[in-house]
Amino acid sequence: MGQSNWLDSTISFVSPTWGAKRQQARTAGQILGSYSGAVPTRLSTAWPGSTQSGIQYQIANSYALSQMRNRARQLERNNIIADGLLNRCVDNVIGTGFELQSTTDDNEWNKKAEGLFYDWFDTADITGLTWAEHQRLVFRSHIRDGDVGSILLREGRLQAIESDLISTPTGRNDDSIIDGVGLNQYNRPTRFFIAAVGTNGNEVHRAVDANDFVFLPRLKRLNQVRGESAFTQSFGLFDQLDGYIEAVIVAARMAACFGVAITKAQPNQFLNNLGTTGNRQGQQQREMGFEPGMMPVLEPGESITTINPSQPQQSFPDSLTMFMRLLGLSLGMPIELVLLDFSRTSYASARASMIQAYRSFESMQKLMTDRYLARIYRWRVSKFINDGQLPARPDAFEHRWIAPQWPYLDPIKELQAMQMSIDVGTETLASVLTSQGKDWDEMVTQRKAELDALRAGGIPIYHSAAMQTLDQRGEAA
């Protein structure tokens, strides 16, 4: 120890810089020594540093984000698994679209506001999409591309903007603009630059104020500006899975044919007589065809060897299932949803898987309502009030977007559970209806009209045994 101190003192005296580096290395070694996972070994490689802020990261990886977005779109076009994952996610999160319920203290105001909105939904999208199509495609772009936005046009309609159209104008070297998003000193978006084709065919940009733009990014870090695709961590797995499936299929096709290798006495002459065809890289190569049951005729001095292509057919289904499980992780989807196959599950296991999936879908629904639909509601209500179509109210912005819900896995068990929740007071009829994607006020009005019509027509009203018990409890109370 004394010798080490003497050596350090001597080195520091001769070269202060060298001495400082030795002390820094010693301190770093002590810190790393307390976390074995932080020390690279011969079996692992050092991980890149992650001390960059979210903004610095995106400046350095702007091109990478663009490439990942292009790869995600390529997967959607050409990969049935990726397209299926997007379809299942959109179907479960958006379904046929969110229903609107105004929730001010004035029921008449609520009905009028909802009527104005449902009339507006018919022409809300500037390109003519239905309201359900608009919601589905906006959310699909959010998942696939990483982010999406809509311009709140002055005429009162929406113009959806895909991710690649939000970009920094060419030649604009401004540190406050990150991939087409202008930021203030707090890194809050203040404007968005939208690319379009000019009259001369050149690219032009227009700046849209953040108050007139609804942005829906898929963020992973606090200071992140642009979102990332849900497929970002899965690209390599998709590539491996495609290659694996192709290799197994090709091996199976070879095994179904009479595969042989013929040893020729004069192979060059034989090869020169073969036809050619293009391979996957577009290059020409010689081709020799084999068909099931074919009988090759050998020349004197030639020999033949049977080809027996081996491939893991027995383990292929299990391997494919594991790949699918991994691909569904980023979207919170269990294998049953990814493959739409519940044949190997019980009710208990299927429900456990779907409960986890529902939690993921609910968080996505919450993001869609709070960050996208709520902005649109406040904007349109303000416009309705300014145009004199609605009277101003202090609670005019109070509302609820009712998300589409999922069908019962076992209707009897789940309805019994709901009934018990109402009985013990942990739920109300209104909350249960809302959880099923239904409007309480609308349901009460419709139910009353049905019962009144049945009584007026002299038609008996029947209840299940469970409902009769509830009625008896109400009469006793």
Coordinates of C-alpha atoms in Angstrom, one line a residue:
M1 CA 0.0 0.0 0.0
G2 CA 2.8 2.3 0.9
Q3 CA 4.7 1.4 -2.2
S4 CA 1.5 2.2 -4.3
N5 CA 1.2 5.6 -2.6
W6 CA 4.9 6.3 -3.2
L7 CA 4.5 5.4 -6.9
D8 CA 1.3 7.5 -7.3
S9 CA 3.0 10.5 -5.7
T10 CA 6.0 10.1 -7.9
I11 CA 3.9 9.8 -11.1
S12 CA 1.8 12.8 -10.0
F13 CA 4.9 14.9 -9.4
V14 CA 6.5 14.0 -12.8
S15 CA 3.2 14.1 -14.8
P16 CA 0.0 15.5 -13.1
T17 CA -2.1 14.5 -16.0
W18 CA -1.0 10.8 -15.8
G19 CA -1.5 10.8 -12.1
A20 CA -5.1 12.2 -12.5
K21 CA -5.9 9.5 -15.0
R22 CA -4.7 6.8 -12.7
Q23 CA -6.8 8.1 -9.8
Q24 CA -9.8 8.4 -12.1
A25 CA -9.4 4.8 -13.3
R26 CA -9.0 3.5 -9.8
T27 CA -12.2 5.3 -8.7
A28 CA -14.1 4.0 -11.7
G29 CA -13.0 0.5 -11.0
Q30 CA -14.3 0.8 -7.4
I31 CA -17.7 2.0 -8.6
L32 CA -18.0 -0.7 -11.3
G33 CA -16.9 -3.3 -8.9
S34 CA -20.1 -2.8 -6.9
Y35 CA -22.3 -3.6 -10.1
S36 CA -21.1 -6.7 -11.8
G37 CA -23.6 -6.1 -14.6
A38 CA -21.7 -2.9 -15.5
V39 CA -18.4 -4.7 -16.2
P40 CA -17.9 -6.2 -19.7
T41 CA -16.3 -9.6 -19.8
R42 CA -14.8 -11.8 -22.5
L43 CA -18.3 -13.2 -23.1
S44 CA -20.0 -9.9 -23.4
T45 CA -19.3 -6.6 -25.1
A46 CA -19.4 -3.1 -23.7
W47 CA -22.8 -1.4 -24.1
P48 CA -22.9 2.1 -25.7
G49 CA -23.4 5.0 -23.3
S50 CA -26.9 6.4 -22.8
T51 CA -26.1 9.8 -21.2
Q52 CA -27.5 11.7 -24.1
S53 CA -30.8 13.6 -23.5
G54 CA -33.8 12.5 -25.5
I55 CA -33.3 15.5 -27.9
Q56 CA -29.6 14.8 -28.4
Y57 CA -30.5 11.2 -29.1
Q58 CA -33.0 12.1 -31.8
I59 CA -30.6 14.6 -33.4
A60 CA -28.0 11.9 -33.7
N61 CA -30.6 9.3 -34.8
S62 CA -32.8 11.3 -37.1
Y63 CA -31.9 9.2 -40.1
A64 CA -32.3 6.0 -38.1
L65 CA -35.8 6.9 -37.1
S66 CA -36.7 7.6 -40.7
Q67 CA -35.3 4.2 -41.8
M68 CA -37.2 2.4 -39.0
R69 CA -40.4 4.0 -40.1
N70 CA -39.8 2.9 -43.7
R71 CA -39.0 -0.7 -42.5
A72 CA -42.2 -0.8 -40.4
R73 CA -44.2 0.2 -43.5
Q74 CA -42.4 -2.4 -45.6
L75 CA -43.3 -5.0 -43.0
E76 CA -46.9 -3.9 -43.0
R77 CA -47.1 -4.3 -46.8
N78 CA -45.3 -7.6 -47.1
N79 CA -45.3 -9.5 -43.8
I80 CA -48.6 -11.2 -42.8
I81 CA -47.5 -11.4 -39.2
A82 CA -46.7 -7.7 -38.9
D83 CA -49.9 -6.7 -40.7
G84 CA -51.9 -9.1 -38.4
L85 CA -50.4 -7.6 -35.3
L86 CA -51.4 -4.1 -36.4
N87 CA -54.9 -5.3 -37.3
R88 CA -55.4 -7.0 -33.9
C89 CA -54.2 -3.9 -32.1
V90 CA -56.4 -1.5 -34.0
D91 CA -59.4 -3.8 -33.7
N92 CA -59.0 -4.0 -29.9
V93 CA -58.1 -0.4 -29.1
I94 CA -60.3 1.5 -31.6
G95 CA -62.8 -1.1 -32.9
T96 CA -65.6 0.8 -34.5
G97 CA -64.6 4.0 -32.9
F98 CA -65.0 5.9 -29.6
E99 CA -68.4 7.1 -28.5
L100 CA -68.8 10.7 -27.2
Q101 CA -70.7 11.7 -24.0
S102 CA -70.9 15.3 -22.8
T103 CA -71.0 15.4 -19.0
T104 CA -71.9 19.0 -18.0
D105 CA -74.6 19.6 -15.3
D106 CA -77.1 20.5 -18.0
N107 CA -78.6 17.5 -19.7
E108 CA -80.2 19.5 -22.5
W109 CA -76.9 21.2 -23.3
N110 CA -75.3 17.8 -23.4
K111 CA -77.8 16.4 -25.8
K112 CA -77.4 19.5 -28.1
A113 CA -73.6 19.3 -28.0
E114 CA -73.6 15.5 -28.8
G115 CA -76.0 16.1 -31.7
L116 CA -73.7 18.8 -33.1
F117 CA -70.7 16.5 -32.8
Y118 CA -72.4 13.5 -34.5
D119 CA -73.4 15.8 -37.3
W120 CA -69.9 17.1 -37.6
F121 CA -68.4 13.5 -37.6
D122 CA -69.8 13.0 -41.1
T123 CA -67.5 15.6 -42.5
A124 CA -64.8 15.9 -39.8
D125 CA -62.0 14.4 -42.0
I126 CA -60.9 16.7 -44.9
T127 CA -60.2 13.8 -47.2
G128 CA -63.7 12.3 -46.7
L129 CA -62.9 9.4 -44.3
T130 CA -65.6 8.4 -41.9
W131 CA -65.1 9.2 -38.3
A132 CA -64.4 5.6 -37.5
E133 CA -61.9 5.3 -40.4
H134 CA -60.1 8.5 -39.2
Q135 CA -59.7 7.1 -35.7
R136 CA -58.5 3.7 -36.9
L137 CA -55.9 5.1 -39.4
V138 CA -54.6 7.7 -37.0
F139 CA -54.0 5.1 -34.3
R140 CA -52.5 2.6 -36.8
S141 CA -50.0 5.3 -38.0
H142 CA -49.2 6.0 -34.3
I143 CA -48.3 2.4 -33.7
R144 CA -46.6 1.6 -37.0
D145 CA -44.7 4.9 -37.7
G146 CA -44.1 6.1 -34.1
D147 CA -46.1 9.3 -34.3
V148 CA -48.9 11.0 -36.3
G149 CA -50.7 14.3 -36.1
S150 CA -53.8 16.3 -37.3
I151 CA -54.1 19.9 -38.3
L152 CA -57.1 21.7 -36.8
L153 CA -58.2 23.6 -39.9
R154 CA -59.8 27.0 -39.6
E155 CA -62.9 25.7 -41.6
G156 CA -63.5 23.3 -38.7
R157 CA -62.2 20.0 -40.1
L158 CA -59.2 17.8 -39.6
Q159 CA -56.3 17.1 -41.9
A160 CA -54.4 14.0 -40.7
I161 CA -50.6 14.2 -41.3
E162 CA -48.4 11.1 -41.5
S163 CA -45.1 11.0 -39.7
D164 CA -42.7 11.4 -42.6
L165 CA -44.5 14.7 -43.6
I166 CA -43.4 16.3 -40.3
S167 CA -39.9 17.3 -41.3
T168 CA -37.3 20.1 -41.0
P169 CA -37.2 22.3 -44.1
T170 CA -34.1 21.8 -46.2
G171 CA -31.2 24.1 -45.3
R172 CA -32.9 25.1 -42.0
N173 CA -30.1 24.7 -39.4
D174 CA -31.9 25.6 -36.2
D175 CA -31.1 23.8 -33.0
S176 CA -34.6 24.5 -31.8
I177 CA -36.1 22.4 -34.6
I178 CA -35.9 18.6 -34.0
D179 CA -37.2 16.5 -37.0
G180 CA -39.7 19.1 -38.0
V181 CA -40.8 20.0 -34.5
G182 CA -40.0 23.5 -33.1
L183 CA -39.3 23.6 -29.4
N184 CA -39.1 26.4 -26.8
Q185 CA -36.6 26.6 -24.0
Y186 CA -38.5 24.0 -22.0
N187 CA -38.5 21.5 -24.9
R188 CA -42.2 22.0 -25.4
P189 CA -43.4 21.8 -29.0
T190 CA -44.5 25.3 -30.3
R191 CA -44.8 24.6 -34.0
F192 CA -44.7 21.8 -36.6
F193 CA -43.2 22.0 -40.1
I194 CA -45.4 20.1 -42.6
A195 CA -44.0 19.1 -46.0
A196 CA -46.0 19.3 -49.2
V197 CA -45.4 19.4 -52.9
G198 CA -45.3 22.9 -54.4
T199 CA -46.7 24.1 -57.7
N200 CA -43.3 23.5 -59.4
G201 CA -43.1 20.0 -58.0
N202 CA -40.5 21.0 -55.4
E203 CA -40.9 20.3 -51.7
V204 CA -42.3 23.2 -49.6
H205 CA -43.0 23.5 -45.9
R206 CA -45.5 25.3 -43.9
A207 CA -45.3 26.0 -40.2
V208 CA -48.3 25.1 -38.1
D209 CA -48.7 26.5 -34.6
A210 CA -48.9 23.9 -31.9
N211 CA -52.3 25.2 -30.8
D212 CA -53.6 24.2 -34.3
F213 CA -52.0 20.8 -34.3
V214 CA -52.8 17.6 -32.4
F215 CA -49.6 15.4 -32.1
L216 CA -49.7 11.8 -31.0
P217 CA -46.2 10.4 -30.5
R218 CA -45.2 7.0 -29.1
L219 CA -42.7 8.2 -26.5
K220 CA -40.2 6.1 -24.6
R221 CA -38.2 8.9 -22.8
L222 CA -39.2 12.1 -20.9
N223 CA -37.4 14.4 -23.3
Q224 CA -38.1 12.6 -26.4
V225 CA -39.7 14.6 -29.2
R226 CA -40.5 12.1 -32.1
G227 CA -41.9 8.7 -31.4
E228 CA -40.6 5.3 -32.4
S229 CA -42.4 2.4 -34.1
A230 CA -43.8 -0.5 -32.1
F231 CA -41.7 -2.7 -34.4
T232 CA -38.4 -1.0 -33.5
Q233 CA -37.1 -3.8 -31.3
S234 CA -38.5 -6.6 -33.5
F235 CA -37.0 -5.9 -37.0
G236 CA -34.2 -8.5 -36.5
L237 CA -36.7 -11.1 -35.2
F238 CA -38.9 -10.6 -38.2
D239 CA -36.0 -11.1 -40.5
Q240 CA -34.9 -14.3 -38.7
L241 CA -38.5 -15.6 -38.6
D242 CA -38.9 -15.1 -42.4
G243 CA -35.7 -16.9 -43.1
Y244 CA -36.6 -19.7 -40.8
I245 CA -40.0 -20.2 -42.3
E246 CA -38.6 -20.1 -45.8
A247 CA -35.9 -22.7 -45.0
V248 CA -38.4 -25.1 -43.4
I249 CA -40.7 -24.8 -46.4
V250 CA -38.0 -25.3 -48.9
A251 CA -36.6 -28.4 -47.1
A252 CA -40.1 -29.8 -46.9
R253 CA -40.6 -29.3 -50.7
M254 CA -37.3 -31.0 -51.4
A255 CA -38.2 -33.9 -49.2
A256 CA -41.4 -34.3 -51.2
C257 CA -39.5 -34.7 -54.4
F258 CA -37.0 -37.4 -55.6
G259 CA -33.9 -35.5 -54.7
V260 CA -30.7 -36.9 -56.0
A261 CA -27.1 -36.0 -56.8
I262 CA -25.7 -37.4 -60.1
T263 CA -22.0 -37.9 -60.6
K264 CA -21.2 -37.2 -64.2
A265 CA -18.2 -38.4 -66.2
Q266 CA -18.1 -35.1 -68.1
P267 CA -19.8 -32.6 -65.8
N268 CA -18.8 -29.5 -67.8
Q269 CA -20.6 -30.6 -71.0
F270 CA -23.7 -31.5 -68.9
L271 CA -23.7 -28.1 -67.1
N272 CA -23.4 -26.2 -70.4
N273 CA -26.5 -27.9 -71.7
L274 CA -28.7 -26.8 -68.7
G275 CA -31.1 -23.9 -68.9
T276 CA -30.8 -20.8 -66.7
T277 CA -33.2 -18.9 -64.4
G278 CA -33.0 -15.9 -62.1
N279 CA -32.4 -16.3 -58.4
R280 CA -33.7 -14.0 -55.5
Q281 CA -30.9 -11.5 -56.1
G282 CA -31.8 -11.2 -59.8
Q283 CA -28.7 -13.1 -61.0
Q284 CA -28.8 -15.8 -63.6
Q285 CA -27.9 -19.4 -62.6
R286 CA -28.2 -22.8 -64.1
E287 CA -31.3 -24.8 -63.3
M288 CA -32.2 -28.5 -63.2
G289 CA -35.7 -29.5 -62.4
F290 CA -36.9 -32.4 -60.2
E291 CA -40.4 -33.8 -60.0
P292 CA -42.0 -36.3 -57.7
G293 CA -41.5 -39.9 -59.0
M294 CA -39.1 -38.9 -61.8
M295 CA -36.7 -41.7 -63.0
P296 CA -33.3 -40.2 -64.1
V297 CA -31.4 -42.3 -66.6
L298 CA -27.7 -42.7 -66.0
E299 CA -24.9 -42.9 -68.5
P300 CA -22.2 -45.6 -68.3
G301 CA -19.7 -44.7 -65.5
E302 CA -22.2 -42.4 -63.7
S303 CA -23.4 -42.8 -60.1
I304 CA -26.3 -41.4 -58.2
T305 CA -26.7 -40.4 -54.5
T306 CA -30.0 -39.7 -52.8
I307 CA -30.4 -36.4 -51.1
N308 CA -32.2 -36.5 -47.8
P309 CA -32.9 -32.9 -46.7
S310 CA -33.2 -32.8 -42.9
Q311 CA -35.1 -30.0 -41.2
P312 CA -36.8 -29.7 -37.8
Q313 CA -40.4 -30.4 -38.8
Q314 CA -41.4 -31.7 -35.4
S315 CA -40.1 -28.7 -33.5
F316 CA -41.2 -26.2 -36.1
P317 CA -44.7 -25.5 -34.6
D318 CA -43.3 -24.9 -31.1
S319 CA -40.5 -22.7 -32.4
L320 CA -42.9 -20.7 -34.5
T321 CA -45.2 -20.2 -31.4
M322 CA -42.2 -18.9 -29.4
F323 CA -41.3 -16.5 -32.1
M324 CA -44.9 -15.2 -32.2
R325 CA -44.9 -14.8 -28.4
L326 CA -41.8 -12.6 -28.6
L327 CA -43.3 -10.5 -31.5
G328 CA -46.5 -9.8 -29.5
L329 CA -44.6 -8.5 -26.5
S330 CA -44.2 -4.9 -27.6
L331 CA -48.0 -4.5 -28.1
G332 CA -48.9 -6.5 -25.0
M333 CA -50.6 -9.3 -27.0
P334 CA -50.6 -12.9 -25.9
I335 CA -50.0 -15.7 -28.3
E336 CA -53.8 -16.4 -28.5
L337 CA -54.5 -13.0 -30.0
V338 CA -51.4 -13.0 -32.2
L339 CA -52.5 -16.3 -33.9
L340 CA -56.2 -16.0 -33.2
D341 CA -56.0 -19.5 -31.8
F342 CA -57.6 -20.4 -28.4
S343 CA -57.7 -24.2 -29.1
R344 CA -55.0 -25.0 -26.6
T345 CA -56.2 -22.9 -23.7
S346 CA -58.7 -23.3 -20.9
Y347 CA -61.0 -20.5 -19.8
A348 CA -58.8 -19.7 -16.8
S349 CA -55.6 -19.4 -18.9
A350 CA -57.3 -17.6 -21.7
R351 CA -58.8 -15.1 -19.3
A352 CA -55.5 -14.5 -17.6
S353 CA -53.8 -13.8 -20.9
M354 CA -56.6 -11.5 -22.1
I355 CA -56.7 -9.5 -18.8
Q356 CA -53.0 -8.6 -19.4
A357 CA -53.8 -7.7 -23.0
Y358 CA -56.8 -5.6 -21.9
R359 CA -54.5 -3.6 -19.6
S360 CA -52.2 -2.8 -22.5
F361 CA -55.2 -1.9 -24.7
E362 CA -56.7 0.3 -22.0
S363 CA -53.5 2.3 -21.6
M364 CA -53.5 2.8 -25.4
Q365 CA -57.1 3.9 -25.3
K366 CA -56.3 6.3 -22.5
L367 CA -53.5 7.9 -24.6
M368 CA -55.8 8.2 -27.6
T369 CA -58.6 9.9 -25.6
D370 CA -56.4 12.2 -23.5
R371 CA -53.9 13.3 -26.0
Y372 CA -55.9 13.2 -29.2
L373 CA -59.7 13.1 -28.9
A374 CA -59.9 15.4 -25.9
R375 CA -58.0 18.1 -27.8
I376 CA -60.4 17.8 -30.7
Y377 CA -63.4 18.0 -28.4
R378 CA -62.2 21.2 -26.7
W379 CA -61.4 22.7 -30.1
R380 CA -64.8 21.9 -31.6
V381 CA -66.8 23.0 -28.5
S382 CA -65.0 26.3 -28.5
K383 CA -65.9 26.7 -32.2
F384 CA -69.5 25.8 -31.6
I385 CA -69.7 28.4 -28.8
N386 CA -68.0 31.1 -30.9
D387 CA -70.3 30.4 -33.8
G388 CA -73.4 30.7 -31.5
Q389 CA -74.4 27.1 -31.9
L390 CA -73.9 26.4 -28.2
P391 CA -74.2 28.7 -25.1
A392 CA -71.1 29.2 -23.1
R393 CA -70.8 27.3 -19.8
P394 CA -68.0 27.1 -17.2
D395 CA -68.0 23.3 -17.5
A396 CA -68.4 23.2 -21.3
F397 CA -65.3 21.0 -21.7
E398 CA -66.5 18.3 -19.4
H399 CA -67.0 15.1 -21.4
R400 CA -66.1 11.4 -21.8
W401 CA -65.0 9.3 -24.7
I402 CA -66.4 5.8 -24.2
A403 CA -63.9 3.3 -25.6
P404 CA -65.2 0.2 -27.4
Q405 CA -65.0 -2.8 -25.1
W406 CA -64.3 -6.5 -25.7
P407 CA -66.8 -9.4 -25.9
Y408 CA -67.2 -11.8 -23.0
L409 CA -65.0 -14.8 -22.8
D410 CA -67.7 -16.6 -20.7
P411 CA -70.9 -14.4 -20.6
I412 CA -72.4 -16.2 -17.6
K413 CA -69.4 -16.1 -15.3
E414 CA -68.6 -12.5 -16.2
L415 CA -72.2 -11.2 -15.8
Q416 CA -72.4 -13.0 -12.5
A417 CA -69.2 -11.2 -11.4
M418 CA -70.7 -7.9 -12.5
Q419 CA -73.8 -8.6 -10.5
M420 CA -71.8 -9.4 -7.4
S421 CA -69.8 -6.2 -7.8
I422 CA -73.0 -4.2 -7.9
D423 CA -74.4 -6.1 -4.9
V424 CA -71.4 -5.4 -2.7
G425 CA -71.2 -1.8 -3.8
T426 CA -67.8 -1.9 -5.6
E427 CA -69.6 -1.0 -8.9
T428 CA -72.7 0.8 -10.0
L429 CA -74.9 0.1 -13.0
A430 CA -73.6 3.2 -14.7
S431 CA -69.9 2.2 -14.2
V432 CA -70.6 -1.3 -15.5
L433 CA -72.3 0.1 -18.6
T434 CA -69.5 2.5 -19.2
S435 CA -66.9 -0.3 -18.8
Q436 CA -68.9 -2.1 -21.6
G437 CA -68.6 0.9 -23.9
K438 CA -72.2 2.0 -23.4
D439 CA -73.8 5.4 -22.5
W440 CA -75.7 5.2 -19.2
D441 CA -78.2 8.1 -20.1
E442 CA -78.8 6.6 -23.6
M443 CA -79.3 3.2 -22.1
V444 CA -81.8 4.4 -19.5
T445 CA -83.8 6.4 -22.1
Q446 CA -83.9 3.4 -24.5
R447 CA -84.7 0.9 -21.8
K448 CA -87.6 3.0 -20.5
A449 CA -89.0 3.4 -24.1
E450 CA -88.9 -0.4 -24.5
L451 CA -90.6 -1.1 -21.2
D452 CA -93.3 1.5 -21.9
A453 CA -93.9 0.0 -25.3
L454 CA -94.2 -3.5 -23.9
R455 CA -96.7 -2.4 -21.2
A456 CA -98.7 -0.4 -23.7
G457 CA -99.0 -3.4 -25.9
G458 CA -100.0 -5.7 -23.1
I459 CA -96.9 -7.8 -23.5
P460 CA -95.6 -9.5 -20.2
I461 CA -92.2 -8.4 -19.0
Y462 CA -90.1 -11.3 -18.0
H463 CA -87.0 -11.2 -15.9
S464 CA -84.4 -13.8 -15.2
A465 CA -84.2 -15.5 -11.8
A466 CA -81.3 -13.2 -10.8
M467 CA -83.3 -10.1 -11.8
Q468 CA -86.3 -11.2 -9.9
T469 CA -84.2 -11.6 -6.8
L470 CA -82.9 -8.0 -7.3
D471 CA -86.4 -6.8 -7.7
Q472 CA -87.5 -8.5 -4.5
R473 CA -84.6 -6.9 -2.6
G474 CA -85.6 -3.5 -3.9
E475 CA -89.2 -4.0 -2.8
A476 CA -88.1 -5.2 0.6
A477 CA -85.9 -2.1 1.0

